[in-house]
PDB file of C-alpha atoms in Angstrom:
ATOM      1  CA  ASP A1032     -50.650 -56.007  74.382  1.00  0.00           C
ATOM      2  CA  GLY A1033     -50.815 -52.662  75.936  1.00  0.00           C
ATOM      3  CA  GLN A1034     -50.366 -50.428  78.816  1.00  0.00           C
ATOM      4  CA  LEU A1035     -50.833 -52.231  82.321  1.00  0.00           C
ATOM      5  CA  PRO A1036     -52.326 -50.191  85.218  1.00  0.00           C
ATOM      6  CA  ASN A1037     -50.154 -49.159  88.219  1.00  0.00           C
ATOM      7  CA  PRO A1038     -52.596 -47.928  91.123  1.00  0.00           C
ATOM      8  CA  GLY A1039     -49.704 -47.068  93.289  1.00  0.00           C
ATOM      9  CA  LEU A1040     -48.474 -44.338  90.709  1.00  0.00           C
ATOM     10  CA  LYS A1041     -47.553 -41.113  92.600  1.00  0.00           C
ATOM     11  CA  PRO A1042     -47.739 -37.701  90.840  1.00  0.00           C
ATOM     12  CA  GLU A1043     -44.650 -35.885  89.596  1.00  0.00           C
ATOM     13  CA  SER A1044     -43.346 -32.511  90.757  1.00  0.00           C
ATOM     14  CA  GLY A1045     -40.431 -30.594  89.192  1.00  0.00           C
ATOM     15  CA  ILE A1046     -39.022 -27.499  87.845  1.00  0.00           C
ATOM     16  CA  GLY A1047     -37.951 -26.505  84.414  1.00  0.00           C
ATOM     17  CA  LEU A1048     -35.715 -23.656  83.379  1.00  0.00           C
ATOM     18  CA  ASP A1049     -35.531 -22.414  79.719  1.00  0.00           C
ATOM     19  CA  ALA A1050     -33.535 -19.536  78.270  1.00  0.00           C
ATOM     20  CA  GLY A1051     -33.100 -18.464  74.707  1.00  0.00           C
ATOM     21  CA  LEU A1052     -32.122 -15.804  72.260  1.00  0.00           C
ATOM     22  CA  ASP A1053     -33.104 -14.988  68.726  1.00  0.00           C
ATOM     23  CA  PHE A1054     -30.892 -12.906  66.711  1.00  0.00           C
ATOM     24  CA  GLU A1055     -31.750 -11.325  63.401  1.00  0.00           C
ATOM     25  CA  PRO A1056     -28.327 -10.447  61.590  1.00  0.00           C
ATOM     26  CA  THR A1057     -30.211  -9.465  58.380  1.00  0.00           C
ATOM     27  CA  GLY A1058     -33.756  -8.867  57.633  1.00  0.00           C
ATOM     28  CA  SER A1059     -33.982 -12.341  56.013  1.00  0.00           C
ATOM     29  CA  ILE A1060     -31.920 -14.473  58.551  1.00  0.00           C
ATOM     30  CA  VAL A1061     -33.034 -15.442  62.005  1.00  0.00           C
ATOM     31  CA  LEU A1062     -30.591 -17.534  64.291  1.00  0.00           C
ATOM     32  CA  GLY A1063     -31.656 -18.982  67.489  1.00  0.00           C
ATOM     33  CA  LEU A1064     -30.087 -20.577  70.505  1.00  0.00           C
ATOM     34  CA  ARG A1065     -31.837 -21.954  73.631  1.00  0.00           C
ATOM     35  CA  GLY A1066     -30.743 -23.888  76.675  1.00  0.00           C
ATOM     36  CA  PHE A1067     -32.935 -26.000  78.927  1.00  0.00           C
ATOM     37  CA  PHE A1068     -32.909 -27.909  82.155  1.00  0.00           C
ATOM     38  CA  ASN A1069     -35.764 -29.998  83.710  1.00  0.00           C
ATOM     39  CA  GLU A1070     -35.732 -31.894  87.017  1.00  0.00           C
ATOM     40  CA  VAL A1071     -38.694 -33.979  88.169  1.00  0.00           C
ATOM     41  CA  ASP A1072     -39.183 -35.850  91.546  1.00  0.00           C
ATOM     42  CA  ASP A1073     -41.164 -39.187  91.474  1.00  0.00           C
ATOM     43  CA  ALA A1074     -40.646 -39.085  87.493  1.00  0.00           C
ATOM     44  CA  ILE A1075     -43.119 -41.223  85.854  1.00  0.00           C
ATOM     45  CA  VAL A1076     -41.374 -43.401  83.290  1.00  0.00           C
ATOM     46  CA  GLU A1077     -42.192 -46.363  81.144  1.00  0.00           C
ATOM     47  CA  ASN A1078     -40.735 -49.798  81.833  1.00  0.00           C
ATOM     48  CA  VAL A1079     -41.173 -52.802  79.399  1.00  0.00           C
ATOM     49  CA  VAL A1080     -43.018 -55.790  81.288  1.00  0.00           C
ATOM     50  CA  HIS A1081     -43.193 -58.186  78.311  1.00  0.00           C
ATOM     51  CA  VAL A1082     -41.923 -57.992  74.714  1.00  0.00           C
ATOM     52  CA  SER A1083     -44.356 -60.515  73.368  1.00  0.00           C
ATOM     53  CA  PRO A1084     -46.982 -59.639  74.032  1.00  0.00           C
ATOM     54  CA  SER A1085     -45.873 -56.068  74.050  1.00  0.00           C
ATOM     55  CA  GLN A1086     -46.747 -54.826  77.494  1.00  0.00           C
ATOM     56  CA  THR A1087     -45.599 -51.756  79.462  1.00  0.00           C
ATOM     57  CA  ARG A1088     -46.225 -50.125  82.966  1.00  0.00           C
ATOM     58  CA  SER A1089     -45.786 -46.606  84.093  1.00  0.00           C
ATOM     59  CA  VAL A1090     -43.686 -46.390  87.305  1.00  0.00           C
ATOM     60  CA  ASN A1091     -42.327 -43.775  89.674  1.00  0.00           C
ATOM     61  CA  ALA A1092     -38.376 -43.786  89.162  1.00  0.00           C
ATOM     62  CA  GLY A1093     -37.011 -41.331  91.533  1.00  0.00           C
ATOM     63  CA  ARG A1094     -35.444 -38.032  90.216  1.00  0.00           C
ATOM     64  CA  ALA A1095     -35.138 -37.463  86.491  1.00  0.00           C
ATOM     65  CA  ARG A1096     -33.220 -34.722  84.904  1.00  0.00           C
ATOM     66  CA  SER A1097     -32.828 -33.666  81.292  1.00  0.00           C
ATOM     67  CA  TRP A1098     -30.605 -30.640  79.956  1.00  0.00           C
ATOM     68  CA  GLY A1099     -29.555 -29.684  76.582  1.00  0.00           C
ATOM     69  CA  VAL A1100     -29.406 -26.954  73.821  1.00  0.00           C
ATOM     70  CA  GLU A1101     -31.250 -26.153  70.721  1.00  0.00           C
ATOM     71  CA  VAL A1102     -29.811 -24.222  67.784  1.00  0.00           C
ATOM     72  CA  ALA A1103     -32.070 -22.855  64.742  1.00  0.00           C
ATOM     73  CA  VAL A1104     -31.514 -20.957  61.625  1.00  0.00           C
ATOM     74  CA  GLU A1105     -34.341 -19.660  59.282  1.00  0.00           C
ATOM     75  CA  HIS A1106     -33.799 -17.903  56.084  1.00  0.00           C
ATOM     76  CA  THR A1107     -36.603 -16.203  54.023  1.00  0.00           C
ATOM     77  CA  VAL A1108     -35.534 -16.364  50.327  1.00  0.00           C
ATOM     78  CA  SER A1109     -38.793 -14.678  49.072  1.00  0.00           C
ATOM     79  CA  SER A1110     -42.370 -13.894  50.136  1.00  0.00           C
ATOM     80  CA  ARG A1111     -43.309 -17.430  49.327  1.00  0.00           C
ATOM     81  CA  LEU A1112     -40.094 -19.520  50.228  1.00  0.00           C
ATOM     82  CA  GLU A1113     -38.113 -20.063  53.313  1.00  0.00           C
ATOM     83  CA  TRP A1114     -35.668 -22.791  54.347  1.00  0.00           C
ATOM     84  CA  PHE A1115     -34.894 -23.937  57.941  1.00  0.00           C
ATOM     85  CA  ALA A1116     -32.735 -26.106  60.002  1.00  0.00           C
ATOM     86  CA  ASN A1117     -32.730 -26.788  63.657  1.00  0.00           C
ATOM     87  CA  ALA A1118     -31.225 -29.308  66.088  1.00  0.00           C
ATOM     88  CA  THR A1119     -31.731 -30.276  69.703  1.00  0.00           C
ATOM     89  CA  PHE A1120     -28.998 -31.970  71.644  1.00  0.00           C
ATOM     90  CA  ALA A1121     -30.027 -33.522  75.013  1.00  0.00           C
ATOM     91  CA  ALA A1122     -28.808 -35.405  77.827  1.00  0.00           C
ATOM     92  CA  SER A1123     -30.952 -37.134  80.564  1.00  0.00           C
ATOM     93  CA  ASP A1124     -30.832 -39.353  83.567  1.00  0.00           C
ATOM     94  CA  VAL A1125     -32.764 -41.060  86.300  1.00  0.00           C
ATOM     95  CA  ARG A1126     -31.384 -41.087  89.790  1.00  0.00           C
ATOM     96  CA  ASN A1127     -32.998 -44.029  91.801  1.00  0.00           C
ATOM     97  CA  PRO A1128     -30.658 -45.248  94.336  1.00  0.00           C
ATOM     98  CA  LEU A1129     -33.348 -47.770  95.658  1.00  0.00           C
ATOM     99  CA  ASP A1130     -33.197 -49.572  92.435  1.00  0.00           C
ATOM    100  CA  PRO A1131     -29.559 -50.101  90.879  1.00  0.00           C
ATOM    101  CA  ASP A1132     -31.460 -51.240  87.694  1.00  0.00           C
ATOM    102  CA  GLN A1133     -32.883 -47.750  87.244  1.00  0.00           C
ATOM    103  CA  ASP A1134     -30.077 -45.728  88.719  1.00  0.00           C
ATOM    104  CA  ASP A1135     -27.975 -43.395  86.335  1.00  0.00           C
ATOM    105  CA  VAL A1136     -29.683 -44.363  83.155  1.00  0.00           C
ATOM    106  CA  GLU A1137     -31.229 -42.295  80.418  1.00  0.00           C
ATOM    107  CA  ILE A1138     -35.013 -41.268  80.625  1.00  0.00           C
ATOM    108  CA  SER A1139     -36.803 -43.443  78.097  1.00  0.00           C
ATOM    109  CA  PHE A1140     -37.853 -41.972  74.823  1.00  0.00           C
ATOM    110  CA  VAL A1141     -35.710 -38.900  75.138  1.00  0.00           C
ATOM    111  CA  PRO A1142     -33.433 -38.945  72.065  1.00  0.00           C
ATOM    112  CA  ARG A1143     -29.874 -37.717  72.328  1.00  0.00           C
ATOM    113  CA  SER A1144     -30.342 -35.669  69.191  1.00  0.00           C
ATOM    114  CA  VAL A1145     -33.044 -34.588  66.871  1.00  0.00           C
ATOM    115  CA  VAL A1146     -32.168 -32.533  63.644  1.00  0.00           C
ATOM    116  CA  ASN A1147     -34.631 -31.023  61.167  1.00  0.00           C
ATOM    117  CA  ALA A1148     -34.119 -29.428  57.772  1.00  0.00           C
ATOM    118  CA  GLY A1149     -36.558 -28.316  55.318  1.00  0.00           C
ATOM    119  CA  LEU A1150     -38.655 -25.651  53.364  1.00  0.00           C
ATOM    120  CA  THR A1151     -41.763 -23.674  54.004  1.00  0.00           C
ATOM    121  CA  VAL A1152     -43.665 -22.738  50.902  1.00  0.00           C
ATOM    122  CA  ARG A1153     -46.534 -20.235  51.178  1.00  0.00           C
ATOM    123  CA  LEU A1154     -49.218 -21.182  48.597  1.00  0.00           C
ATOM    124  CA  PRO A1155     -52.462 -19.395  47.415  1.00  0.00           C
ATOM    125  CA  LEU A1156     -55.475 -19.200  49.904  1.00  0.00           C
ATOM    126  CA  GLY A1157     -53.172 -18.938  52.882  1.00  0.00           C
ATOM    127  CA  VAL A1158     -51.823 -22.492  52.736  1.00  0.00           C
ATOM    128  CA  THR A1159     -48.295 -23.462  53.728  1.00  0.00           C
ATOM    129  CA  ALA A1160     -46.537 -26.688  52.956  1.00  0.00           C
ATOM    130  CA  SER A1161     -43.245 -27.585  54.853  1.00  0.00           C
ATOM    131  CA  PRO A1162     -41.558 -30.722  53.776  1.00  0.00           C
ATOM    132  CA  TYR A1163     -38.636 -31.441  56.125  1.00  0.00           C
ATOM    133  CA  LEU A1164     -36.214 -34.275  56.857  1.00  0.00           C
ATOM    134  CA  GLN A1165     -36.008 -35.361  60.480  1.00  0.00           C
ATOM    135  CA  ALA A1166     -32.930 -37.259  61.936  1.00  0.00           C
ATOM    136  CA  VAL A1167     -33.432 -38.714  65.211  1.00  0.00           C
ATOM    137  CA  GLY A1168     -30.498 -40.049  67.525  1.00  0.00           C
ATOM    138  CA  THR A1169     -30.392 -42.884  70.046  1.00  0.00           C
ATOM    139  CA  TYR A1170     -33.159 -43.420  72.547  1.00  0.00           C
ATOM    140  CA  TYR A1171     -34.378 -46.251  74.919  1.00  0.00           C
ATOM    141  CA  ASP A1172     -37.772 -47.704  75.447  1.00  0.00           C
ATOM    142  CA  SER A1173     -37.182 -48.384  79.227  1.00  0.00           C
ATOM    143  CA  VAL A1174     -35.252 -46.953  82.222  1.00  0.00           C
ATOM    144  CA  SER A1175     -34.538 -50.711  83.157  1.00  0.00           C
ATOM    145  CA  ARG A1176     -30.852 -51.087  82.376  1.00  0.00           C
ATOM    146  CA  SER A1177     -31.261 -54.853  82.267  1.00  0.00           C
ATOM    147  CA  GLY A1178     -34.491 -54.819  80.092  1.00  0.00           C
ATOM    148  CA  ARG A1179     -34.423 -51.898  77.885  1.00  0.00           C
ATOM    149  CA  ARG A1180     -33.837 -51.689  74.012  1.00  0.00           C
ATOM    150  CA  SER A1181     -31.979 -49.120  72.190  1.00  0.00           C
ATOM    151  CA  PHE A1182     -33.631 -47.407  69.191  1.00  0.00           C
ATOM    152  CA  GLY A1183     -33.028 -44.291  66.971  1.00  0.00           C
ATOM    153  CA  SER A1184     -30.321 -43.238  64.466  1.00  0.00           C
ATOM    154  CA  TYR A1185     -32.988 -43.098  61.775  1.00  0.00           C
ATOM    155  CA  GLU A1186     -34.311 -40.426  59.411  1.00  0.00           C
ATOM    156  CA  THR A1187     -37.946 -39.692  58.155  1.00  0.00           C
ATOM    157  CA  LEU A1188     -39.278 -37.363  55.525  1.00  0.00           C
ATOM    158  CA  ASN A1189     -42.350 -35.402  56.935  1.00  0.00           C
ATOM    159  CA  VAL A1190     -44.735 -32.625  55.639  1.00  0.00           C
ATOM    160  CA  LYS A1191     -46.611 -30.062  57.764  1.00  0.00           C
ATOM    161  CA  LEU A1192     -49.485 -28.551  55.979  1.00  0.00           C
ATOM    162  CA  GLY A1193     -51.325 -25.509  57.410  1.00  0.00           C
ATOM    163  CA  VAL A1194     -54.046 -22.970  56.688  1.00  0.00           C
ATOM    164  CA  GLY A1195     -55.113 -19.742  58.240  1.00  0.00           C
ATOM    165  CA  LEU A1196     -58.887 -20.069  58.961  1.00  0.00           C
ATOM    166  CA  SER A1197     -59.423 -16.570  60.842  1.00  0.00           C
ATOM    167  CA  SER A1198     -57.361 -13.604  61.863  1.00  0.00           C
ATOM    168  CA  ARG A1199     -58.418 -10.929  64.058  1.00  0.00           C
ATOM    169  CA  GLU A1200     -56.563  -8.290  65.876  1.00  0.00           C
ATOM    170  CA  GLN A1201     -55.926 -10.411  69.068  1.00  0.00           C
ATOM    171  CA  SER A1202     -56.322 -13.887  67.658  1.00  0.00           C
ATOM    172  CA  VAL A1203     -55.528 -16.261  64.936  1.00  0.00           C
ATOM    173  CA  LEU A1204     -57.251 -19.394  64.123  1.00  0.00           C
ATOM    174  CA  SER A1205     -55.160 -22.026  62.068  1.00  0.00           C
ATOM    175  CA  ALA A1206     -55.483 -25.796  61.187  1.00  0.00           C
ATOM    176  CA  PHE A1207     -52.534 -27.975  60.654  1.00  0.00           C
ATOM    177  CA  LEU A1208     -51.973 -31.485  59.134  1.00  0.00           C
ATOM    178  CA  ASP A1209     -48.763 -33.382  60.137  1.00  0.00           C
ATOM    179  CA  LEU A1210     -47.816 -36.309  57.803  1.00  0.00           C
ATOM    180  CA  ASN A1211     -44.953 -38.222  59.283  1.00  0.00           C
ATOM    181  CA  ASN A1212     -42.727 -40.826  57.758  1.00  0.00           C
ATOM    182  CA  LEU A1213     -43.738 -40.490  54.249  1.00  0.00           C
ATOM    183  CA  GLY A1214     -41.053 -43.095  53.420  1.00  0.00           C
ATOM    184  CA  GLY A1215     -42.942 -45.659  55.302  1.00  0.00           C
ATOM    185  CA  LYS A1216     -40.053 -47.444  57.001  1.00  0.00           C
TER     186      LYS A1216
END
């Protein structure tokens, strides 16, 4: 099992564009909108070599692009309670005319959508707790059209815990603990 080596792997190069806007219609609500576009040449992607034993290999797959939009809303209910929701909708493709099995397929492990909704509770001693539900859309484990498997369309319950350790005029030190998939599926 594991990741197989690829000594012929070339480095990626590319460009990313990102633009966003936060709007605060009231003192307690913040709305966000962001668009993004990324293009990478000699994209490094994962291909499944064997399912059992589980083996993958990183390969260069031509040009990869991803683009999409993110929307978010945050509402401060009180000094101790806030709720939030955000969603990312993405599309991606790999262009590799030298390999028809990898041409015009989705980038591996890039879900079509991710939606989060939850609360942030501010506790004594600077501790925050943010339980949230995360819904993930369809994604694939490989850019090989013939050998990939589809995953996704699942939900998990997660909690992010945080604490401020130090705060100065120009710096803040915090610690976080992310507990993912508390339902255990």
